[in-house]
Amino acid sequence: MLDETLWRKAVEFHGHMCPGLAIGFKACEGAIAELGLDASRLPAVDEEVVCVTENDACGVDAVQILLGCTYGKSNLIPRLRGKMAFSFFVRGTDRRVRLVLEAKNEGMSRDEYQNYLLTTSYEQLFKIGKPSYGLPEPARLFPSQACAACGESTAEFGLRVQGGKLVCLDCYDAYEREGF
């Protein structure tokens, strides 16, 4: 079980205590246990631990500070589905786990719910399973080119051909047909 010192560290990073941060804190606890991670070696210094988060809520801050998963290192990957769910992977292994919050706030105050989350085992809070998808590939570097419309340098994956010219996604006028 993660201790009070780590909770305080998460609170300091996030800026305040809240149930959302507690959810992420307990998800980290579950990831450490389920993946057999050495808590004394965390946060990870490279991309060893990968988190795919299905939300952009407060709990993601706990994942960043406790497990070392960050957007900049490309080991914190948003897969926004509106679910309080986190999938964790360990690169170079087949270890993976998906934690989906099942605990509900049934009439508790904000403080009561936060305390409930922090004092209840992660096994009771989350449905524990395997992600339905594999480990995302490591980050790749792409060549950049200037957008023909705005002139801003854009990585190749973010360019589209429009009128025979390469334009960025902000300048691209997408062709879409509703109803199909």
Short mmCIF file of N, CA and C in Angstrom, two decimals:
data_model
loop_
_atom_site.label_atom_id
_atom_site.label_comp_id
_atom_site.label_asym_id
_atom_site.label_seq_id
_atom_site.Cartn_x
_atom_site.Cartn_y
_atom_site.Cartn_z
N MET A 1 0.85 -1.19 0.00
CA MET A 1 0.00 0.00 0.00
C MET A 1 0.89 1.25 0.00
N LEU A 2 0.54 2.20 -0.84
CA LEU A 2 1.30 3.45 -0.88
C LEU A 2 1.07 4.23 0.41
N ASP A 3 2.07 4.97 0.83
CA ASP A 3 2.00 5.62 2.14
C ASP A 3 1.61 7.10 2.06
N GLU A 4 1.47 7.68 3.24
CA GLU A 4 1.06 9.08 3.40
C GLU A 4 2.04 10.04 2.73
N THR A 5 3.33 9.70 2.77
CA THR A 5 4.34 10.56 2.15
C THR A 5 4.11 10.69 0.65
N LEU A 6 3.79 9.57 0.02
CA LEU A 6 3.53 9.60 -1.43
C LEU A 6 2.22 10.32 -1.74
N TRP A 7 1.22 10.17 -0.86
CA TRP A 7 -0.03 10.91 -1.04
C TRP A 7 0.25 12.42 -1.00
N ARG A 8 1.05 12.84 -0.02
CA ARG A 8 1.39 14.27 0.10
C ARG A 8 2.16 14.75 -1.14
N LYS A 9 3.02 13.90 -1.65
CA LYS A 9 3.77 14.25 -2.86
C LYS A 9 2.81 14.46 -4.04
N ALA A 10 1.82 13.59 -4.16
CA ALA A 10 0.82 13.72 -5.23
C ALA A 10 -0.01 14.98 -5.04
N VAL A 11 -0.39 15.27 -3.80
CA VAL A 11 -1.19 16.47 -3.50
C VAL A 11 -0.39 17.72 -3.84
N GLU A 12 0.88 17.74 -3.47
CA GLU A 12 1.72 18.90 -3.76
C GLU A 12 1.83 19.13 -5.26
N PHE A 13 2.00 18.07 -6.01
CA PHE A 13 2.11 18.18 -7.47
C PHE A 13 0.79 18.66 -8.08
N HIS A 14 -0.32 18.10 -7.61
CA HIS A 14 -1.64 18.42 -8.17
C HIS A 14 -2.15 19.78 -7.72
N GLY A 15 -1.84 20.14 -6.49
CA GLY A 15 -2.26 21.44 -5.98
C GLY A 15 -3.33 21.40 -4.92
N HIS A 16 -4.04 20.30 -4.79
CA HIS A 16 -5.06 20.15 -3.75
C HIS A 16 -5.44 18.68 -3.61
N MET A 17 -6.09 18.38 -2.48
CA MET A 17 -6.61 17.04 -2.26
C MET A 17 -8.00 16.95 -2.88
N CYS A 18 -8.30 15.82 -3.51
CA CYS A 18 -9.64 15.62 -4.06
C CYS A 18 -9.84 14.14 -4.34
N PRO A 19 -11.09 13.71 -4.46
CA PRO A 19 -11.36 12.31 -4.77
C PRO A 19 -10.73 11.86 -6.09
N GLY A 20 -10.70 12.73 -7.08
CA GLY A 20 -10.10 12.36 -8.36
C GLY A 20 -8.64 12.00 -8.23
N LEU A 21 -7.90 12.77 -7.45
CA LEU A 21 -6.50 12.47 -7.22
C LEU A 21 -6.36 11.15 -6.47
N ALA A 22 -7.26 10.92 -5.51
CA ALA A 22 -7.24 9.66 -4.76
C ALA A 22 -7.47 8.46 -5.68
N ILE A 23 -8.33 8.62 -6.68
CA ILE A 23 -8.56 7.54 -7.64
C ILE A 23 -7.27 7.21 -8.38
N GLY A 24 -6.58 8.22 -8.86
CA GLY A 24 -5.31 7.99 -9.54
C GLY A 24 -4.26 7.40 -8.63
N PHE A 25 -4.23 7.85 -7.39
CA PHE A 25 -3.30 7.34 -6.38
C PHE A 25 -3.52 5.84 -6.19
N LYS A 26 -4.78 5.44 -6.06
CA LYS A 26 -5.09 4.02 -5.86
C LYS A 26 -4.86 3.21 -7.14
N ALA A 27 -5.05 3.83 -8.31
CA ALA A 27 -4.74 3.15 -9.56
C ALA A 27 -3.24 2.86 -9.64
N CYS A 28 -2.42 3.81 -9.19
CA CYS A 28 -0.97 3.59 -9.14
C CYS A 28 -0.63 2.45 -8.19
N GLU A 29 -1.29 2.43 -7.05
CA GLU A 29 -1.08 1.35 -6.09
C GLU A 29 -1.40 0.01 -6.74
N GLY A 30 -2.51 -0.05 -7.46
CA GLY A 30 -2.89 -1.27 -8.15
C GLY A 30 -1.89 -1.65 -9.22
N ALA A 31 -1.42 -0.68 -9.98
CA ALA A 31 -0.44 -0.96 -11.04
C ALA A 31 0.84 -1.53 -10.45
N ILE A 32 1.32 -0.93 -9.37
CA ILE A 32 2.54 -1.40 -8.73
C ILE A 32 2.39 -2.86 -8.29
N ALA A 33 1.27 -3.16 -7.65
CA ALA A 33 1.03 -4.52 -7.15
C ALA A 33 0.82 -5.51 -8.30
N GLU A 34 -0.05 -5.17 -9.22
CA GLU A 34 -0.41 -6.11 -10.30
C GLU A 34 0.73 -6.36 -11.28
N LEU A 35 1.58 -5.37 -11.48
CA LEU A 35 2.69 -5.52 -12.43
C LEU A 35 3.98 -5.96 -11.75
N GLY A 36 3.96 -6.06 -10.43
CA GLY A 36 5.15 -6.47 -9.71
C GLY A 36 6.27 -5.45 -9.79
N LEU A 37 5.91 -4.17 -9.77
CA LEU A 37 6.91 -3.11 -9.84
C LEU A 37 7.59 -2.92 -8.49
N ASP A 38 8.83 -2.51 -8.52
CA ASP A 38 9.58 -2.19 -7.31
C ASP A 38 9.30 -0.73 -6.97
N ALA A 39 8.47 -0.51 -5.97
CA ALA A 39 8.06 0.85 -5.61
C ALA A 39 9.25 1.74 -5.24
N SER A 40 10.35 1.13 -4.77
CA SER A 40 11.51 1.93 -4.39
C SER A 40 12.24 2.49 -5.62
N ARG A 41 11.95 1.95 -6.81
CA ARG A 41 12.59 2.42 -8.04
C ARG A 41 11.69 3.37 -8.83
N LEU A 42 10.63 3.81 -8.22
CA LEU A 42 9.69 4.71 -8.91
C LEU A 42 9.86 6.12 -8.40
N PRO A 43 9.59 7.15 -9.16
CA PRO A 43 9.07 7.02 -10.52
C PRO A 43 10.13 6.55 -11.50
N ALA A 44 9.67 5.87 -12.54
CA ALA A 44 10.57 5.36 -13.58
C ALA A 44 11.27 6.53 -14.26
N VAL A 45 12.52 6.34 -14.61
CA VAL A 45 13.27 7.44 -15.22
C VAL A 45 13.17 7.44 -16.73
N ASP A 46 12.73 6.35 -17.32
CA ASP A 46 12.57 6.35 -18.76
C ASP A 46 11.16 5.87 -19.11
N GLU A 47 11.01 5.23 -20.23
CA GLU A 47 9.68 4.83 -20.69
C GLU A 47 9.31 3.41 -20.28
N GLU A 48 9.93 2.85 -19.25
CA GLU A 48 9.67 1.47 -18.86
C GLU A 48 8.20 1.23 -18.56
N VAL A 49 7.60 2.08 -17.74
CA VAL A 49 6.18 1.96 -17.40
C VAL A 49 5.40 2.90 -18.31
N VAL A 50 4.36 2.36 -18.93
CA VAL A 50 3.50 3.13 -19.83
C VAL A 50 2.09 3.12 -19.28
N CYS A 51 1.45 4.27 -19.26
CA CYS A 51 0.05 4.37 -18.85
C CYS A 51 -0.78 4.90 -20.02
N VAL A 52 -1.82 4.17 -20.35
CA VAL A 52 -2.82 4.66 -21.30
C VAL A 52 -4.03 5.04 -20.45
N THR A 53 -4.33 6.33 -20.42
CA THR A 53 -5.43 6.81 -19.60
C THR A 53 -6.66 7.08 -20.46
N GLU A 54 -7.81 6.65 -19.98
CA GLU A 54 -9.05 6.84 -20.72
C GLU A 54 -9.80 8.08 -20.24
N ASN A 55 -9.12 8.92 -19.45
CA ASN A 55 -9.72 10.16 -18.95
C ASN A 55 -8.65 11.23 -18.85
N ASP A 56 -9.09 12.45 -18.69
CA ASP A 56 -8.16 13.56 -18.50
C ASP A 56 -8.46 14.27 -17.18
N ALA A 57 -8.74 13.47 -16.16
CA ALA A 57 -9.15 13.99 -14.86
C ALA A 57 -7.96 14.06 -13.89
N CYS A 58 -8.26 14.48 -12.68
CA CYS A 58 -7.25 14.73 -11.65
C CYS A 58 -6.32 13.55 -11.39
N GLY A 59 -6.83 12.34 -11.48
CA GLY A 59 -6.04 11.16 -11.17
C GLY A 59 -4.82 10.99 -12.04
N VAL A 60 -4.84 11.56 -13.22
CA VAL A 60 -3.69 11.45 -14.13
C VAL A 60 -2.46 12.12 -13.52
N ASP A 61 -2.66 13.14 -12.70
CA ASP A 61 -1.52 13.78 -12.04
C ASP A 61 -0.81 12.81 -11.10
N ALA A 62 -1.56 11.95 -10.42
CA ALA A 62 -0.94 10.95 -9.55
C ALA A 62 -0.07 10.00 -10.36
N VAL A 63 -0.55 9.60 -11.53
CA VAL A 63 0.20 8.71 -12.40
C VAL A 63 1.52 9.36 -12.81
N GLN A 64 1.48 10.65 -13.10
CA GLN A 64 2.70 11.35 -13.52
C GLN A 64 3.73 11.40 -12.39
N ILE A 65 3.31 11.82 -11.23
CA ILE A 65 4.27 12.04 -10.14
C ILE A 65 4.73 10.74 -9.49
N LEU A 66 3.85 9.74 -9.41
CA LEU A 66 4.20 8.50 -8.71
C LEU A 66 4.87 7.47 -9.61
N LEU A 67 4.45 7.38 -10.86
CA LEU A 67 5.00 6.36 -11.76
C LEU A 67 5.96 6.93 -12.80
N GLY A 68 6.02 8.25 -12.91
CA GLY A 68 6.93 8.87 -13.86
C GLY A 68 6.45 8.81 -15.30
N CYS A 69 5.16 8.56 -15.49
CA CYS A 69 4.60 8.56 -16.84
C CYS A 69 4.25 10.00 -17.21
N THR A 70 4.79 10.48 -18.31
CA THR A 70 4.50 11.85 -18.72
C THR A 70 4.23 11.89 -20.22
N TYR A 71 3.49 12.90 -20.61
CA TYR A 71 3.18 13.10 -22.02
C TYR A 71 4.45 13.38 -22.81
N GLY A 72 5.36 14.13 -22.23
CA GLY A 72 6.61 14.48 -22.90
C GLY A 72 7.52 13.29 -23.16
N LYS A 73 7.50 12.29 -22.28
CA LYS A 73 8.30 11.08 -22.49
C LYS A 73 7.55 10.06 -23.33
N SER A 74 6.33 10.37 -23.69
CA SER A 74 5.48 9.49 -24.50
C SER A 74 5.15 8.17 -23.81
N ASN A 75 5.16 8.18 -22.48
CA ASN A 75 4.70 6.99 -21.77
C ASN A 75 3.44 7.29 -20.95
N LEU A 76 2.81 8.41 -21.24
CA LEU A 76 1.47 8.73 -20.75
C LEU A 76 0.66 9.06 -22.00
N ILE A 77 -0.23 8.15 -22.34
CA ILE A 77 -0.93 8.24 -23.62
C ILE A 77 -2.42 8.41 -23.39
N PRO A 78 -2.99 9.53 -23.82
CA PRO A 78 -4.43 9.71 -23.68
C PRO A 78 -5.19 8.89 -24.72
N ARG A 79 -6.18 8.17 -24.26
CA ARG A 79 -7.11 7.42 -25.12
C ARG A 79 -8.49 7.76 -24.56
N LEU A 80 -8.89 8.99 -24.74
CA LEU A 80 -10.05 9.53 -24.04
C LEU A 80 -11.34 8.83 -24.43
N ARG A 81 -11.91 8.15 -23.43
CA ARG A 81 -13.16 7.42 -23.60
C ARG A 81 -14.19 7.86 -22.57
N GLY A 82 -13.81 8.80 -21.70
CA GLY A 82 -14.73 9.25 -20.67
C GLY A 82 -14.90 8.24 -19.55
N LYS A 83 -13.98 7.32 -19.43
CA LYS A 83 -14.03 6.28 -18.39
C LYS A 83 -12.93 6.53 -17.37
N MET A 84 -13.21 6.23 -16.12
CA MET A 84 -12.18 6.31 -15.10
C MET A 84 -11.41 4.98 -15.15
N ALA A 85 -10.60 4.86 -16.20
CA ALA A 85 -9.87 3.63 -16.47
C ALA A 85 -8.43 3.95 -16.85
N PHE A 86 -7.54 3.09 -16.40
CA PHE A 86 -6.11 3.24 -16.66
C PHE A 86 -5.56 1.88 -17.05
N SER A 87 -4.80 1.83 -18.15
CA SER A 87 -4.09 0.61 -18.52
C SER A 87 -2.60 0.88 -18.36
N PHE A 88 -1.93 -0.06 -17.72
CA PHE A 88 -0.50 0.07 -17.46
C PHE A 88 0.23 -1.08 -18.13
N PHE A 89 1.38 -0.78 -18.71
CA PHE A 89 2.22 -1.75 -19.39
C PHE A 89 3.65 -1.59 -18.89
N VAL A 90 4.42 -2.67 -18.95
CA VAL A 90 5.86 -2.61 -18.69
C VAL A 90 6.55 -3.00 -19.99
N ARG A 91 7.26 -2.05 -20.58
CA ARG A 91 7.95 -2.31 -21.85
C ARG A 91 8.93 -3.46 -21.70
N GLY A 92 9.06 -4.25 -22.77
CA GLY A 92 9.99 -5.36 -22.78
C GLY A 92 9.48 -6.59 -22.06
N THR A 93 8.23 -6.55 -21.60
CA THR A 93 7.62 -7.69 -20.92
C THR A 93 6.19 -7.86 -21.44
N ASP A 94 5.53 -8.89 -20.98
CA ASP A 94 4.11 -9.05 -21.32
C ASP A 94 3.21 -8.61 -20.16
N ARG A 95 3.80 -7.93 -19.18
CA ARG A 95 3.02 -7.47 -18.02
C ARG A 95 2.16 -6.27 -18.40
N ARG A 96 0.88 -6.38 -18.10
CA ARG A 96 -0.09 -5.33 -18.40
C ARG A 96 -1.30 -5.50 -17.51
N VAL A 97 -1.95 -4.40 -17.20
CA VAL A 97 -3.17 -4.47 -16.40
C VAL A 97 -4.05 -3.27 -16.75
N ARG A 98 -5.35 -3.50 -16.71
CA ARG A 98 -6.32 -2.40 -16.90
C ARG A 98 -7.15 -2.32 -15.63
N LEU A 99 -7.22 -1.13 -15.07
CA LEU A 99 -7.98 -0.87 -13.85
C LEU A 99 -9.12 0.08 -14.18
N VAL A 100 -10.34 -0.36 -13.91
CA VAL A 100 -11.54 0.44 -14.19
C VAL A 100 -12.25 0.69 -12.87
N LEU A 101 -12.43 1.95 -12.52
CA LEU A 101 -13.07 2.29 -11.26
C LEU A 101 -14.49 1.75 -11.22
N GLU A 102 -14.80 1.04 -10.14
CA GLU A 102 -16.17 0.55 -9.91
C GLU A 102 -16.79 1.22 -8.70
N ALA A 103 -15.96 1.76 -7.81
CA ALA A 103 -16.47 2.40 -6.59
C ALA A 103 -17.34 3.59 -6.96
N LYS A 104 -18.42 3.72 -6.25
CA LYS A 104 -19.34 4.83 -6.50
C LYS A 104 -19.50 5.65 -5.23
N ASN A 105 -19.70 6.93 -5.41
CA ASN A 105 -19.97 7.82 -4.29
C ASN A 105 -21.46 7.79 -4.03
N GLU A 106 -21.85 7.01 -3.06
CA GLU A 106 -23.27 6.85 -2.75
C GLU A 106 -23.62 7.66 -1.51
N GLY A 107 -23.85 8.96 -1.72
CA GLY A 107 -24.29 9.82 -0.64
C GLY A 107 -23.21 10.33 0.29
N MET A 108 -21.96 10.07 -0.02
CA MET A 108 -20.87 10.55 0.83
C MET A 108 -20.53 11.99 0.46
N SER A 109 -20.03 12.72 1.44
CA SER A 109 -19.50 14.05 1.15
C SER A 109 -18.21 13.87 0.36
N ARG A 110 -17.71 14.95 -0.19
CA ARG A 110 -16.46 14.92 -0.93
C ARG A 110 -15.33 14.36 -0.07
N ASP A 111 -15.20 14.85 1.16
CA ASP A 111 -14.15 14.38 2.07
C ASP A 111 -14.35 12.92 2.45
N GLU A 112 -15.59 12.52 2.69
CA GLU A 112 -15.87 11.12 3.03
C GLU A 112 -15.50 10.20 1.87
N TYR A 113 -15.85 10.60 0.67
CA TYR A 113 -15.55 9.78 -0.50
C TYR A 113 -14.04 9.67 -0.71
N GLN A 114 -13.34 10.79 -0.56
CA GLN A 114 -11.88 10.78 -0.69
C GLN A 114 -11.27 9.84 0.34
N ASN A 115 -11.71 9.92 1.59
CA ASN A 115 -11.21 9.05 2.64
C ASN A 115 -11.53 7.59 2.34
N TYR A 116 -12.74 7.33 1.86
CA TYR A 116 -13.13 5.97 1.48
C TYR A 116 -12.17 5.42 0.41
N LEU A 117 -11.90 6.22 -0.60
CA LEU A 117 -11.00 5.79 -1.66
C LEU A 117 -9.60 5.49 -1.13
N LEU A 118 -9.10 6.35 -0.28
CA LEU A 118 -7.73 6.19 0.23
C LEU A 118 -7.58 5.03 1.20
N THR A 119 -8.65 4.66 1.89
CA THR A 119 -8.56 3.61 2.91
C THR A 119 -9.08 2.25 2.45
N THR A 120 -9.58 2.18 1.23
CA THR A 120 -10.10 0.93 0.69
C THR A 120 -9.06 0.33 -0.25
N SER A 121 -8.94 -0.99 -0.25
CA SER A 121 -7.95 -1.63 -1.11
C SER A 121 -8.29 -1.39 -2.58
N TYR A 122 -7.26 -1.31 -3.39
CA TYR A 122 -7.49 -1.09 -4.82
C TYR A 122 -8.32 -2.21 -5.42
N GLU A 123 -8.18 -3.43 -4.88
CA GLU A 123 -8.95 -4.56 -5.40
C GLU A 123 -10.45 -4.36 -5.24
N GLN A 124 -10.85 -3.62 -4.21
CA GLN A 124 -12.26 -3.35 -3.97
C GLN A 124 -12.76 -2.15 -4.77
N LEU A 125 -11.86 -1.30 -5.20
CA LEU A 125 -12.24 -0.09 -5.92
C LEU A 125 -12.32 -0.28 -7.43
N PHE A 126 -11.48 -1.15 -7.97
CA PHE A 126 -11.35 -1.29 -9.41
C PHE A 126 -11.69 -2.69 -9.90
N LYS A 127 -12.23 -2.74 -11.11
CA LYS A 127 -12.31 -4.01 -11.84
C LYS A 127 -10.92 -4.18 -12.44
N ILE A 128 -10.33 -5.33 -12.24
CA ILE A 128 -8.96 -5.59 -12.68
C ILE A 128 -9.00 -6.57 -13.84
N GLY A 129 -8.39 -6.19 -14.95
CA GLY A 129 -8.35 -7.06 -16.12
C GLY A 129 -7.16 -6.74 -16.99
N LYS A 130 -7.23 -7.17 -18.23
CA LYS A 130 -6.18 -6.90 -19.21
C LYS A 130 -6.74 -5.94 -20.25
N PRO A 131 -5.91 -5.04 -20.76
CA PRO A 131 -6.37 -4.16 -21.83
C PRO A 131 -6.70 -4.97 -23.08
N SER A 132 -7.64 -4.49 -23.87
CA SER A 132 -8.04 -5.19 -25.10
C SER A 132 -7.11 -4.87 -26.27
N TYR A 133 -6.10 -4.08 -26.02
CA TYR A 133 -5.15 -3.66 -27.06
C TYR A 133 -3.74 -3.88 -26.54
N GLY A 134 -2.80 -3.88 -27.45
CA GLY A 134 -1.41 -4.10 -27.08
C GLY A 134 -0.70 -2.84 -26.64
N LEU A 135 0.53 -3.01 -26.27
CA LEU A 135 1.38 -1.91 -25.84
C LEU A 135 1.60 -0.94 -27.00
N PRO A 136 1.31 0.32 -26.79
CA PRO A 136 1.57 1.30 -27.86
C PRO A 136 3.07 1.37 -28.17
N GLU A 137 3.38 1.62 -29.43
CA GLU A 137 4.79 1.69 -29.83
C GLU A 137 5.46 2.90 -29.18
N PRO A 138 6.78 2.84 -29.02
CA PRO A 138 7.49 4.01 -28.49
C PRO A 138 7.32 5.21 -29.42
N ALA A 139 7.55 6.37 -28.88
CA ALA A 139 7.43 7.60 -29.67
C ALA A 139 8.41 7.58 -30.83
N ARG A 140 7.97 8.11 -31.95
CA ARG A 140 8.82 8.22 -33.12
C ARG A 140 9.04 9.70 -33.44
N LEU A 141 10.15 10.00 -34.04
CA LEU A 141 10.42 11.35 -34.51
C LEU A 141 10.08 11.41 -36.00
N PHE A 142 9.38 12.45 -36.38
CA PHE A 142 8.97 12.62 -37.77
C PHE A 142 9.60 13.88 -38.35
N PRO A 143 9.95 13.84 -39.62
CA PRO A 143 10.40 15.07 -40.27
C PRO A 143 9.26 16.09 -40.30
N SER A 144 9.62 17.35 -40.30
CA SER A 144 8.62 18.42 -40.35
C SER A 144 8.74 19.20 -41.65
N GLN A 145 7.61 19.76 -42.04
CA GLN A 145 7.56 20.63 -43.21
C GLN A 145 6.67 21.81 -42.89
N ALA A 146 6.87 22.89 -43.59
CA ALA A 146 6.04 24.07 -43.39
C ALA A 146 4.67 23.86 -44.04
N CYS A 147 3.63 24.24 -43.32
CA CYS A 147 2.27 24.22 -43.86
C CYS A 147 2.19 25.25 -44.99
N ALA A 148 1.60 24.85 -46.11
CA ALA A 148 1.49 25.75 -47.26
C ALA A 148 0.54 26.91 -46.99
N ALA A 149 -0.34 26.78 -45.99
CA ALA A 149 -1.30 27.85 -45.71
C ALA A 149 -0.79 28.82 -44.65
N CYS A 150 -0.35 28.30 -43.49
CA CYS A 150 0.04 29.20 -42.39
C CYS A 150 1.55 29.33 -42.23
N GLY A 151 2.30 28.43 -42.85
CA GLY A 151 3.75 28.51 -42.78
C GLY A 151 4.38 27.88 -41.55
N GLU A 152 3.56 27.37 -40.63
CA GLU A 152 4.11 26.78 -39.40
C GLU A 152 4.68 25.40 -39.66
N SER A 153 5.82 25.12 -39.03
CA SER A 153 6.47 23.82 -39.16
C SER A 153 5.60 22.76 -38.50
N THR A 154 5.35 21.67 -39.24
CA THR A 154 4.43 20.63 -38.79
C THR A 154 5.03 19.26 -39.07
N ALA A 155 4.97 18.36 -38.08
CA ALA A 155 5.44 16.99 -38.29
C ALA A 155 4.61 16.35 -39.40
N GLU A 156 5.25 15.50 -40.20
CA GLU A 156 4.59 14.91 -41.37
C GLU A 156 3.27 14.22 -41.04
N PHE A 157 3.17 13.58 -39.88
CA PHE A 157 1.91 12.88 -39.57
C PHE A 157 0.75 13.86 -39.39
N GLY A 158 1.03 15.13 -39.17
CA GLY A 158 0.00 16.14 -38.98
C GLY A 158 -0.30 16.96 -40.22
N LEU A 159 0.18 16.50 -41.36
CA LEU A 159 -0.07 17.21 -42.62
C LEU A 159 -1.06 16.44 -43.49
N ARG A 160 -1.82 17.16 -44.28
CA ARG A 160 -2.76 16.57 -45.23
C ARG A 160 -2.56 17.27 -46.57
N VAL A 161 -2.90 16.56 -47.64
CA VAL A 161 -2.83 17.15 -48.97
C VAL A 161 -4.16 17.81 -49.27
N GLN A 162 -4.10 19.07 -49.62
CA GLN A 162 -5.30 19.82 -49.99
C GLN A 162 -4.94 20.72 -51.16
N GLY A 163 -5.64 20.54 -52.26
CA GLY A 163 -5.33 21.34 -53.45
C GLY A 163 -3.92 21.12 -53.94
N GLY A 164 -3.40 19.91 -53.73
CA GLY A 164 -2.05 19.59 -54.17
C GLY A 164 -0.95 20.12 -53.28
N LYS A 165 -1.31 20.73 -52.14
CA LYS A 165 -0.32 21.28 -51.22
C LYS A 165 -0.46 20.64 -49.84
N LEU A 166 0.65 20.61 -49.11
CA LEU A 166 0.62 20.07 -47.75
C LEU A 166 0.18 21.16 -46.78
N VAL A 167 -0.89 20.86 -46.02
CA VAL A 167 -1.39 21.82 -45.02
C VAL A 167 -1.54 21.11 -43.68
N CYS A 168 -1.41 21.88 -42.61
CA CYS A 168 -1.55 21.32 -41.25
C CYS A 168 -3.02 21.06 -40.95
N LEU A 169 -3.28 20.33 -39.88
CA LEU A 169 -4.65 19.97 -39.51
C LEU A 169 -5.50 21.19 -39.19
N ASP A 170 -4.89 22.25 -38.66
CA ASP A 170 -5.65 23.47 -38.36
C ASP A 170 -6.12 24.18 -39.63
N CYS A 171 -5.35 24.07 -40.69
CA CYS A 171 -5.69 24.74 -41.95
C CYS A 171 -6.47 23.83 -42.90
N TYR A 172 -6.47 22.54 -42.63
CA TYR A 172 -7.10 21.56 -43.51
C TYR A 172 -8.62 21.67 -43.44
N ASP A 173 -9.25 21.72 -44.59
CA ASP A 173 -10.71 21.75 -44.69
C ASP A 173 -11.17 20.31 -44.96
N ALA A 174 -11.48 19.59 -43.91
CA ALA A 174 -11.81 18.16 -44.03
C ALA A 174 -13.11 17.95 -44.80
N TYR A 175 -13.12 16.91 -45.61
CA TYR A 175 -14.32 16.51 -46.34
C TYR A 175 -15.01 15.44 -45.52
N GLU A 176 -16.20 15.75 -45.07
CA GLU A 176 -16.95 14.80 -44.25
C GLU A 176 -18.37 14.71 -44.76
N ARG A 177 -18.94 13.53 -44.69
CA ARG A 177 -20.34 13.33 -45.05
C ARG A 177 -21.05 12.76 -43.85
N GLU A 178 -22.03 13.48 -43.38
CA GLU A 178 -22.79 13.06 -42.20
C GLU A 178 -23.68 11.88 -42.54
N GLY A 179 -23.90 11.02 -41.55
CA GLY A 179 -24.86 9.94 -41.69
C GLY A 179 -24.31 8.64 -42.24
N PHE A 180 -23.03 8.60 -42.55
CA PHE A 180 -22.47 7.36 -43.07
C PHE A 180 -21.38 6.85 -42.19
#
